Each structure stands twice: as C-alpha cells, then as structure tokens.
GROMACS .gro file of C-alpha atoms in nm:
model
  323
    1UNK     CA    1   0.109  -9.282   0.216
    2UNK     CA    2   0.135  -9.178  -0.135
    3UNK     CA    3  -0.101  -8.894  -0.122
    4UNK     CA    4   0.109  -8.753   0.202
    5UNK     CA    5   0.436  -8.796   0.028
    6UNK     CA    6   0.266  -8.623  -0.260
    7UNK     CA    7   0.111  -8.349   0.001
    8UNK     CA    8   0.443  -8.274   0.140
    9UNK     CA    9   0.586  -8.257  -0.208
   10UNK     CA   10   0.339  -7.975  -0.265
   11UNK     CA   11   0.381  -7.792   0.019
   12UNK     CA   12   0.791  -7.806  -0.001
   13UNK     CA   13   0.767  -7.668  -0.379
   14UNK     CA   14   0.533  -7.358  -0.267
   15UNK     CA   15   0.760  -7.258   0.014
   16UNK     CA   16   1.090  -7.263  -0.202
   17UNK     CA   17   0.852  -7.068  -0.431
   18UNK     CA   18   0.756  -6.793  -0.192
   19UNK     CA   19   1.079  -6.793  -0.049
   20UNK     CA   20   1.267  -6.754  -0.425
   21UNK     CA   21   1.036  -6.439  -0.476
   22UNK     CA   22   1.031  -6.296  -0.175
   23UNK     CA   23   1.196  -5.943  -0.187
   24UNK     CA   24   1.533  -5.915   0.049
   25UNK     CA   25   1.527  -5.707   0.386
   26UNK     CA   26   1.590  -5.322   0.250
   27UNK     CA   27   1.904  -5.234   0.274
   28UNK     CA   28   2.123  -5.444   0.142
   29UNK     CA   29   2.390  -5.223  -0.028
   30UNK     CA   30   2.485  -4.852   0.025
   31UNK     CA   31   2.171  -4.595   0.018
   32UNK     CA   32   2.255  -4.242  -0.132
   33UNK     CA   33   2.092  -3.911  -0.034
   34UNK     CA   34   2.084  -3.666  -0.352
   35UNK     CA   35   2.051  -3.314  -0.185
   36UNK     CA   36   1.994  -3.064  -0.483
   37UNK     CA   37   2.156  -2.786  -0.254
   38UNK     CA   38   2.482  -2.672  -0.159
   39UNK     CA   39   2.648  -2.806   0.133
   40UNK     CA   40   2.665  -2.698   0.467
   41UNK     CA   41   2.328  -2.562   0.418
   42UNK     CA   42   2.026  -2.645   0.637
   43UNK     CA   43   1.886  -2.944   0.434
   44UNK     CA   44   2.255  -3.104   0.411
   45UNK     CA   45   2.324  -3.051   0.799
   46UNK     CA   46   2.009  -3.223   0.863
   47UNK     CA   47   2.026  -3.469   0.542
   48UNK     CA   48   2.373  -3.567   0.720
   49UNK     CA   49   2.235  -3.608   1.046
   50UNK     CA   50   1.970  -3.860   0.913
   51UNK     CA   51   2.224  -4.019   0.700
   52UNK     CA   52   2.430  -4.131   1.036
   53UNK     CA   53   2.128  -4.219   1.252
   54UNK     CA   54   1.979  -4.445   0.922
   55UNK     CA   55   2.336  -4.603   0.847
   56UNK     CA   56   2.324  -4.686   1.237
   57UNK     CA   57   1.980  -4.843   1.229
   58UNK     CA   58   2.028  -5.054   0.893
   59UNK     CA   59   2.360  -5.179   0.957
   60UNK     CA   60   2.483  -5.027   0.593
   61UNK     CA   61   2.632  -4.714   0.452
   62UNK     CA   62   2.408  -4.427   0.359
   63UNK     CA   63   2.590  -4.160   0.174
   64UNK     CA   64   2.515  -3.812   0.111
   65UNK     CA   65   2.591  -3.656  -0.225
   66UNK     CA   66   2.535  -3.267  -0.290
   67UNK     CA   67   2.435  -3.187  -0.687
   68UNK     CA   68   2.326  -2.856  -0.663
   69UNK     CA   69   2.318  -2.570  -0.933
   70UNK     CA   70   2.033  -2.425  -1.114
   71UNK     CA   71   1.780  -2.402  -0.820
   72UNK     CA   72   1.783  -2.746  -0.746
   73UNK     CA   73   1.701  -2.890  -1.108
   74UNK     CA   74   2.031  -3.049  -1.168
   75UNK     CA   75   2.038  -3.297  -0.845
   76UNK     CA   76   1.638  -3.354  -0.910
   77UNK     CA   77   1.736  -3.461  -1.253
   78UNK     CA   78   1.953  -3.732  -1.146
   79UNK     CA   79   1.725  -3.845  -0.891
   80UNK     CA   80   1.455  -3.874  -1.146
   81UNK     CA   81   1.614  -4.057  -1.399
   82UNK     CA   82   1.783  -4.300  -1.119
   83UNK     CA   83   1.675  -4.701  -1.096
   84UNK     CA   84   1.352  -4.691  -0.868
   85UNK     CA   85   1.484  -4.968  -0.571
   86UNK     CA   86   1.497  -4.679  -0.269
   87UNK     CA   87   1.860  -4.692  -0.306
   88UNK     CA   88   1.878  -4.356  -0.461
   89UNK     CA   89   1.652  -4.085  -0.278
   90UNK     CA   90   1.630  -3.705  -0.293
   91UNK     CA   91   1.684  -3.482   0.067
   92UNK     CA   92   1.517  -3.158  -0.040
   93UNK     CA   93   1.315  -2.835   0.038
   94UNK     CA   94   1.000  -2.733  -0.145
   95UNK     CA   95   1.141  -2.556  -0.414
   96UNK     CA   96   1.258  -2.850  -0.603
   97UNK     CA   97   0.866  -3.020  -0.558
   98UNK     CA   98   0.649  -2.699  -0.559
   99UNK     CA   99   0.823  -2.352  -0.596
  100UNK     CA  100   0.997  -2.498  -0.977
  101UNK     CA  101   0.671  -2.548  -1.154
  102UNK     CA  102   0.615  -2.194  -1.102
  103UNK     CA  103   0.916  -2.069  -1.194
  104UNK     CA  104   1.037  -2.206  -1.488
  105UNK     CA  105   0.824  -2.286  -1.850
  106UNK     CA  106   0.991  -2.613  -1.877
  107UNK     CA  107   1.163  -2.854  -1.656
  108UNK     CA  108   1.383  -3.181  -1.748
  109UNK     CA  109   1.191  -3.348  -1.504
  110UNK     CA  110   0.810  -3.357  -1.361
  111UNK     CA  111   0.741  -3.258  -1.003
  112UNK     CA  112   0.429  -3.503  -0.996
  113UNK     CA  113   0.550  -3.828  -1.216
  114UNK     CA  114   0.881  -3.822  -1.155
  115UNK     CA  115   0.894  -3.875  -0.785
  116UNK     CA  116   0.709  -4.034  -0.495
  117UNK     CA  117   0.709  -3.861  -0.119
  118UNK     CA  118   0.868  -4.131   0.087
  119UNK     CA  119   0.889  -3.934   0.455
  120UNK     CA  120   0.896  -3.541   0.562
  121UNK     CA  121   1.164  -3.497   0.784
  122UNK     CA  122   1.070  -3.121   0.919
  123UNK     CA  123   0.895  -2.794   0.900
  124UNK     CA  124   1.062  -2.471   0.930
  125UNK     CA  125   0.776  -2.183   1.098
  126UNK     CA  126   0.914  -1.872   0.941
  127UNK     CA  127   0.940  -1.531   1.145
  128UNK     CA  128   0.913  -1.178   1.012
  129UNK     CA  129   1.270  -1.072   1.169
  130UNK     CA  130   1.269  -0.648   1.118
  131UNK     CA  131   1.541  -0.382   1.160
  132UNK     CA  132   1.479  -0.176   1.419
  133UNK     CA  133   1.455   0.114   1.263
  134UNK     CA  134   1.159  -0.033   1.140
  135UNK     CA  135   0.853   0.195   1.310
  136UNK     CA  136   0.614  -0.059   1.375
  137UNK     CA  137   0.639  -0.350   1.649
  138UNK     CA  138   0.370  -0.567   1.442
  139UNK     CA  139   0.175  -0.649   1.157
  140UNK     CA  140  -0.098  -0.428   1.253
  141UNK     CA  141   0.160  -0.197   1.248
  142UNK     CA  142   0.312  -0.273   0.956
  143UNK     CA  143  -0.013  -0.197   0.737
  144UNK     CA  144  -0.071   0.112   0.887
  145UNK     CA  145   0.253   0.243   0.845
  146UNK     CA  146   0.234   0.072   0.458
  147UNK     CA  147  -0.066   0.253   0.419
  148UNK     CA  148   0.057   0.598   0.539
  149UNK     CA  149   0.342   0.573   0.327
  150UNK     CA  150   0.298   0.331   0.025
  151UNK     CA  151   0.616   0.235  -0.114
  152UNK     CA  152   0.854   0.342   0.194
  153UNK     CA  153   0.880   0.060   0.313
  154UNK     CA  154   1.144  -0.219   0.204
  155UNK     CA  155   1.191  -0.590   0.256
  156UNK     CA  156   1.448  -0.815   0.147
  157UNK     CA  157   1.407  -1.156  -0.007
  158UNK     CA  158   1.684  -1.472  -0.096
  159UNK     CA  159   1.547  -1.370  -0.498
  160UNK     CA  160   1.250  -1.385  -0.724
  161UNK     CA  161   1.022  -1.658  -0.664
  162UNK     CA  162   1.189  -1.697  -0.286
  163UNK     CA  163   0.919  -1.716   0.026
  164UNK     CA  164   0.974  -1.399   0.122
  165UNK     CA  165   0.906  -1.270  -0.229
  166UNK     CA  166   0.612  -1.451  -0.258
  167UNK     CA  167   0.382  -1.389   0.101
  168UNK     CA  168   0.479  -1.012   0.117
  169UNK     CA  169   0.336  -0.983  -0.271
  170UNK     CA  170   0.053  -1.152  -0.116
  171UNK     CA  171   0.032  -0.957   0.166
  172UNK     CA  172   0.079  -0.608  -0.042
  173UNK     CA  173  -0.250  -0.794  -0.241
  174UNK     CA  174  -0.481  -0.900   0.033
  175UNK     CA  175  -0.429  -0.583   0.223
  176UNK     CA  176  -0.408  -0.355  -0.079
  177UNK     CA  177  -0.059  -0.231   0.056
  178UNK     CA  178   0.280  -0.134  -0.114
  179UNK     CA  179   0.586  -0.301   0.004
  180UNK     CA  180   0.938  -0.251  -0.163
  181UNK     CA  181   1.068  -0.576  -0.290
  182UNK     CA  182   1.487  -0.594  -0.252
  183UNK     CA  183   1.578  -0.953  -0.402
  184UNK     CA  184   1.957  -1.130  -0.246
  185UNK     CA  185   2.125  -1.351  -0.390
  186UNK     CA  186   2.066  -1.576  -0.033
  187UNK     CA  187   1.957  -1.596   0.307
  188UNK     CA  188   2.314  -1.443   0.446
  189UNK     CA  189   2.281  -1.092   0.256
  190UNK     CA  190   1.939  -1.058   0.341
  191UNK     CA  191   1.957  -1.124   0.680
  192UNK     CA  192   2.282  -0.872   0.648
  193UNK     CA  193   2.069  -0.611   0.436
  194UNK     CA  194   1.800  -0.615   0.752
  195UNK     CA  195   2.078  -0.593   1.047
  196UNK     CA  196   2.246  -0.298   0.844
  197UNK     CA  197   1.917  -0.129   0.824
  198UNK     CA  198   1.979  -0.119   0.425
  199UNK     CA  199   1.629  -0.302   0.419
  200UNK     CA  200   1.347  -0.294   0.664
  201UNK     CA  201   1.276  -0.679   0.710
  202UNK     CA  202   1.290  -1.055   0.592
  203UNK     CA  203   1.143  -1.369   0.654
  204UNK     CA  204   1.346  -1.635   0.797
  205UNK     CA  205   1.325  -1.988   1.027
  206UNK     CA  206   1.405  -1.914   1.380
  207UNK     CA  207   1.752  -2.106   1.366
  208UNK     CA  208   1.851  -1.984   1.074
  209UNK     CA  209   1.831  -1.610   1.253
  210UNK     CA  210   1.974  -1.656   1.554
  211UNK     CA  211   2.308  -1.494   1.501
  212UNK     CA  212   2.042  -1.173   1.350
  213UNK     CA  213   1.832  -1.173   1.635
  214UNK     CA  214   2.108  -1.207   1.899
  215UNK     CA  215   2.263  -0.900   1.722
  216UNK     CA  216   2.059  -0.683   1.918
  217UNK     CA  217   1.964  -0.456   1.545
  218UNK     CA  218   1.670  -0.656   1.446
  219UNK     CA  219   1.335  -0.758   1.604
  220UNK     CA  220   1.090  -1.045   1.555
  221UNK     CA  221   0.764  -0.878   1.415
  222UNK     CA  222   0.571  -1.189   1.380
  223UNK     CA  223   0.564  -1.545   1.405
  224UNK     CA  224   0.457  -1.682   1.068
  225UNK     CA  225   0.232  -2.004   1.239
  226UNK     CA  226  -0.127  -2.067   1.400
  227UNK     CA  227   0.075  -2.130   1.730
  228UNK     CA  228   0.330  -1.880   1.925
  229UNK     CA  229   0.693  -1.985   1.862
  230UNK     CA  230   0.791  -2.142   2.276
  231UNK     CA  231   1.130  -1.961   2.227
  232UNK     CA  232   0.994  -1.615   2.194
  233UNK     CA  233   0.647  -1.663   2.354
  234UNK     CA  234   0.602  -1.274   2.317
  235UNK     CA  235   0.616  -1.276   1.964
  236UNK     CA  236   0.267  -1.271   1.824
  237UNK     CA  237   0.148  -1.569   1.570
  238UNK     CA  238  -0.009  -1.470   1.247
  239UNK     CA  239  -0.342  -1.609   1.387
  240UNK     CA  240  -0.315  -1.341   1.699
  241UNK     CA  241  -0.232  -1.089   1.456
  242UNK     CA  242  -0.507  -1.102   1.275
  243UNK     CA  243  -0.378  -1.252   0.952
  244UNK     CA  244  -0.397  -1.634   0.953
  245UNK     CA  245  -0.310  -1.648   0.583
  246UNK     CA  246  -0.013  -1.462   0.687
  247UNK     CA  247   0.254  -1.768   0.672
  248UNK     CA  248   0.483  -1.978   0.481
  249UNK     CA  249   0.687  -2.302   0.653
  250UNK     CA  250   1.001  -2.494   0.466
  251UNK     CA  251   0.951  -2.837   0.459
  252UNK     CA  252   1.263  -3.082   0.411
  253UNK     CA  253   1.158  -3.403   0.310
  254UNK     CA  254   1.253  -3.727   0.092
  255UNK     CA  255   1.175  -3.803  -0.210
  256UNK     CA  256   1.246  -4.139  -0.417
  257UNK     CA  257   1.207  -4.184  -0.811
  258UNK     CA  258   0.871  -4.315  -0.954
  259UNK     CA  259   0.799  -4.684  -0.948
  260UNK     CA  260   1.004  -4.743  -0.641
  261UNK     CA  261   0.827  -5.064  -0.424
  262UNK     CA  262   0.548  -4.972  -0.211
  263UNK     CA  263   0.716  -5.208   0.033
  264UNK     CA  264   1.079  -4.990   0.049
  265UNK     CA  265   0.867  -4.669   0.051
  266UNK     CA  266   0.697  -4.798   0.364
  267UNK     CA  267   1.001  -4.941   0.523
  268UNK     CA  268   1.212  -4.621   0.486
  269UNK     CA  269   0.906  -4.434   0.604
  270UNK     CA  270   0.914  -4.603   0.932
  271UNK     CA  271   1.258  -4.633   0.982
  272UNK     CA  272   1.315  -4.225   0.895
  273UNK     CA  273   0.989  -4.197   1.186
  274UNK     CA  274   1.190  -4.427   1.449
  275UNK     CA  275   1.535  -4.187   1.426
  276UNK     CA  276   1.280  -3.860   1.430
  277UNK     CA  277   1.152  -4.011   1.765
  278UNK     CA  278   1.458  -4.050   1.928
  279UNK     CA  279   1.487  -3.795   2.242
  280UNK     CA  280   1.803  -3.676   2.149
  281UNK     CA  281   1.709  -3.623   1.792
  282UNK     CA  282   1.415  -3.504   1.905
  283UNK     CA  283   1.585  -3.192   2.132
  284UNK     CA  284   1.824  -3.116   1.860
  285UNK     CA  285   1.582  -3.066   1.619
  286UNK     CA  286   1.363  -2.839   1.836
  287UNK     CA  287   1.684  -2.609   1.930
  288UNK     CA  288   1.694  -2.569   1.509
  289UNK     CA  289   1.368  -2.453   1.504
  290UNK     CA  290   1.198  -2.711   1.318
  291UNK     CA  291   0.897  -2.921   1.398
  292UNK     CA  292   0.824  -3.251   1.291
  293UNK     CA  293   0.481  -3.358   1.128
  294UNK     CA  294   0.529  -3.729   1.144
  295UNK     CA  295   0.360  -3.783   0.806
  296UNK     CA  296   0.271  -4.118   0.622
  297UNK     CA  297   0.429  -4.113   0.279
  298UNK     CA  298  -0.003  -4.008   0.195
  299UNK     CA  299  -0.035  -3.750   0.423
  300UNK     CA  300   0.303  -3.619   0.332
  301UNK     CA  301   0.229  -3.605  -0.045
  302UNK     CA  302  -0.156  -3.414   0.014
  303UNK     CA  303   0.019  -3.176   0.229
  304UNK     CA  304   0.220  -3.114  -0.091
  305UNK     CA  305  -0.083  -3.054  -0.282
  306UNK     CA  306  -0.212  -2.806  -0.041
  307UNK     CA  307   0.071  -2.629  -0.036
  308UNK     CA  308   0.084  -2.607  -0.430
  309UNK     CA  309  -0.255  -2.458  -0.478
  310UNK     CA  310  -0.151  -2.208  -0.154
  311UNK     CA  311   0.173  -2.132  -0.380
  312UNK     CA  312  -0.017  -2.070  -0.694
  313UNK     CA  313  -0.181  -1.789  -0.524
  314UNK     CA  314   0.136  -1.643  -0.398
  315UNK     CA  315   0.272  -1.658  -0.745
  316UNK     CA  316  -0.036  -1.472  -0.876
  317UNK     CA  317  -0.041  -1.226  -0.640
  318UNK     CA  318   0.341  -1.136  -0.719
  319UNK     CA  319   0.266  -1.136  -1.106
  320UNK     CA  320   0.575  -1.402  -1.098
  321UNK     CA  321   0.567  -1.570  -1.487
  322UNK     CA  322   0.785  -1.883  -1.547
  323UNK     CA  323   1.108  -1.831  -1.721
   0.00000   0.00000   0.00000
C-alpha cells in the first residue's frame, strides 16, 4: 500500500511538473505585423487581409503597423531588435531579406541572423508590360530590334537596385544588348512613363498593371515565369521565348526575430497555410495575380537562398555597388 501511495505520489508530482512547463496555446495576447512599407501598398493590402483572417482563427487581435522609410531598413530594425515570442513578426517583400545586402555597405541589422522565415504568403510572376510604340511584339523581338539599334531603346524601373533594373542589366549582359535604363521614383510613374510612351517598357505583377494594360497604350511582351499567365494565355512565358533565365517573382512573406520557439514558428506556419487554403482567399488572391507556394518555414528560407545567389548575379551584371 505504501509503495502505491508512494507511486501515485510520483506520478502526481511529474504531471504538475510537465504541466508547470508546458508552453501556453500561441496566441495569447495581441500579435503585431511590422510591414517595412508604406500603406496601402500591395504587401499592406495583403498583410491586412491576413491580419483579419488570423485574428478570426486565434480568437485575438492581430494588428498591423506600417514603419516604412529608408527602403525598408527602419521597420526591419524594429523587428530585429523585438523580444523573439512570435508576437512581433515582419510582413515584407524581398528587398528587406535579399535586395538590401546588395545595396547598401552596412546595415543596422543582418538579413541572415537577425530573422527566421516563419511562412511565404505569395509570389508575384512579373510581366514585361511595353508601350505600344514599342516595335517588337516579343522578346525575340526585342533583341533584334536592341541589336539593330543599341541604345534606342528605353525601359523604366521603380530605381536603382529595383527588379526591373536588375533582369534588363542582365538581359543587356547575357544577350550582349544595350537597353536604356530610366530609374522612377515607384511603380506609379513607371507604369505612367510606359503608357505615355516617355519610356518603352517595365516590369510589373499582373495586378499591379491592370489599370496599364486596360488602358489600351501598352502591351504584355512577356510573361516573366516557366508557365503562361491563365489570364492572358497568349502572352508567351520566358521558357517559350526562349529565355528561361528571363524572370524575376516578388515574394511577400513573414518573417519573425531570431530565437523565436520552433514550436510558435510551426504553429503560425500552419495556421498562415489554413487561411491561404480557404476558397475564398484562395480566388481573391488569384484575381491579384499572385500564386501561393505553400512553403514550410525550410523550404521557404532555401528558396531565399536561391534567390540570393540568382540576385547576386543580377547585381553583377548591372555593375550595382552598395552604398
């Protein structure tokens, strides 16, 4: 009798022992969304629309903050040097992650140590929208025309270091072409630049040209994937152009500070994957263009290290040096 009482002693000290250092359900308190971007941009729209559909699902606030300024560094900063519980988590493009490193000889914060991938929430397939004064109707075209008349021909980027930038310098390189860069200070004037015929083309996402396209003074030259784009199935990928290196997607994904649980990195992971698989989340989505890759936070964070070396040759090719 007095080994069972002793047993049962045992066994009711261990489980107020697991149960005392057990970690709590995730959330428990208000979760904020640092976008490094300005709002009522493309990554705060959708950072907004994942906010809602998480806040629904957890039963607790989630929040969404915009720190932008100074190409992203100032809201990466503060996600960086936030208190690693996945109650503080970054909503961002690739710039802050990949294109920074590049660009700048120092940052306050570091693109590898500083933060873990928790979940990538889309990818944007860019598309070589033209002016249609542009003489060519496709790549082919395009480095023909190039070649005929180096120099002529202009294209308009959202600034130094932007995608556009970057893949026509690598295009001018790999098909020993000369394209006329015309740097923006954003999307809007580019896009604007193109329609006005003040530059011959840019590279956009699909949604984010609509109003360009439906203008009736550009054209789609290419679609910058391995795969035709559904909504314009007469649009030629890079792959059926003949340039599969030809292409350059934005990714927005989230990001939480170093040294945040493996367990909350997991849970938010599936939780972000259950509101990206909702039908209605789903369609909306796929009207903006974007497609979603359904990532584990491991797959998510080599596709970021694919994407980095891909960069690095970008940057090389445009003779881009960090400021």
């Amino acid at each position: 009798m007095k080994r069972r009482t002793a047993w049962l002693a045992a066994l009711a000290a261990l489980s107020a022992s697991v149960l005392s250092n057990a970690q709590p359900a995730f959330p428990q308190k208000t979760v904020t969304f640092i976008v490094p971007l300005a709002a009522g941009g493309g990554t705060d729209i959708l950072a907004r629309k994942m906010a809602l559909n998480l806040g629904n699902l957890w039963s607790q606030p989630v929040v969404v903050e915009n720190v932008s300024g100074g190409s992203s560094i100032i809201g990466a900063q503060k996600v960086a040097r936030a208190n690693p519980d996945g109650y503080t988590l970054m909503v961002t493009t690739n710039g802050a992650i990949v294109g920074n490193r590049f660009l700048f000889k120092t940052l306050p914060y570091d693109p590898d140590k500083d933060f873990v991938p928790v979940a990538q929430l889309a990818d944007i397939d860019m598309i070589v929208l033209a002016s249609k004064a542009l003489p060519a109707d496709s790549l082919k075209e395009l480095v023909a025309l190039a070649k005929k008349e180096p120099g002529s021909i202009t294209y308009a980027s959202y600034g130094n270091g932007s995608q556009p930038h970057l893949l026509f310098e690598l295009f001018n390189t790999r098909e020993n072409i000369k394209l006329t860069h015309v740097p923006y200070k954003g999307l809007g004037p580019a896009l604007t630049s193109v329609m006005a015929g003040e530059t011959m083309m840019t590279l956009t996402g699909r949604g984010s040209g609509t109003a360009a396209i439906q203008s009736g003074k550009t054209k789609v030259l290419n679609y910058n994937s391995d795969k035709r784009d559904p909504e314009h199935p007469e649009v030629p990928s890079s792959v059926d152009s003949g340039y599969p290196y030809f292409r350059v997607a934005t990714w927005h994904g989230i990001f939480a500070p170093k040294g945040t649980p493996k367990e909350v990195i997991m849970k938010i992971n599936k939780d972000v994957m259950t509101v990206l698989n909702q039908p209605e989340f789903m369609e909306d989505m796929a009207k903006r263009g974007y497609t979603i890759p359904k990532r584990s936070p491991d797959e998510f964070a080599a596709a970021i290290q694919e994407e980095i070396k891909a960069t690095g040759e970008m940057v090389k090719a445009a003779g881009l040096k960090p400021d």
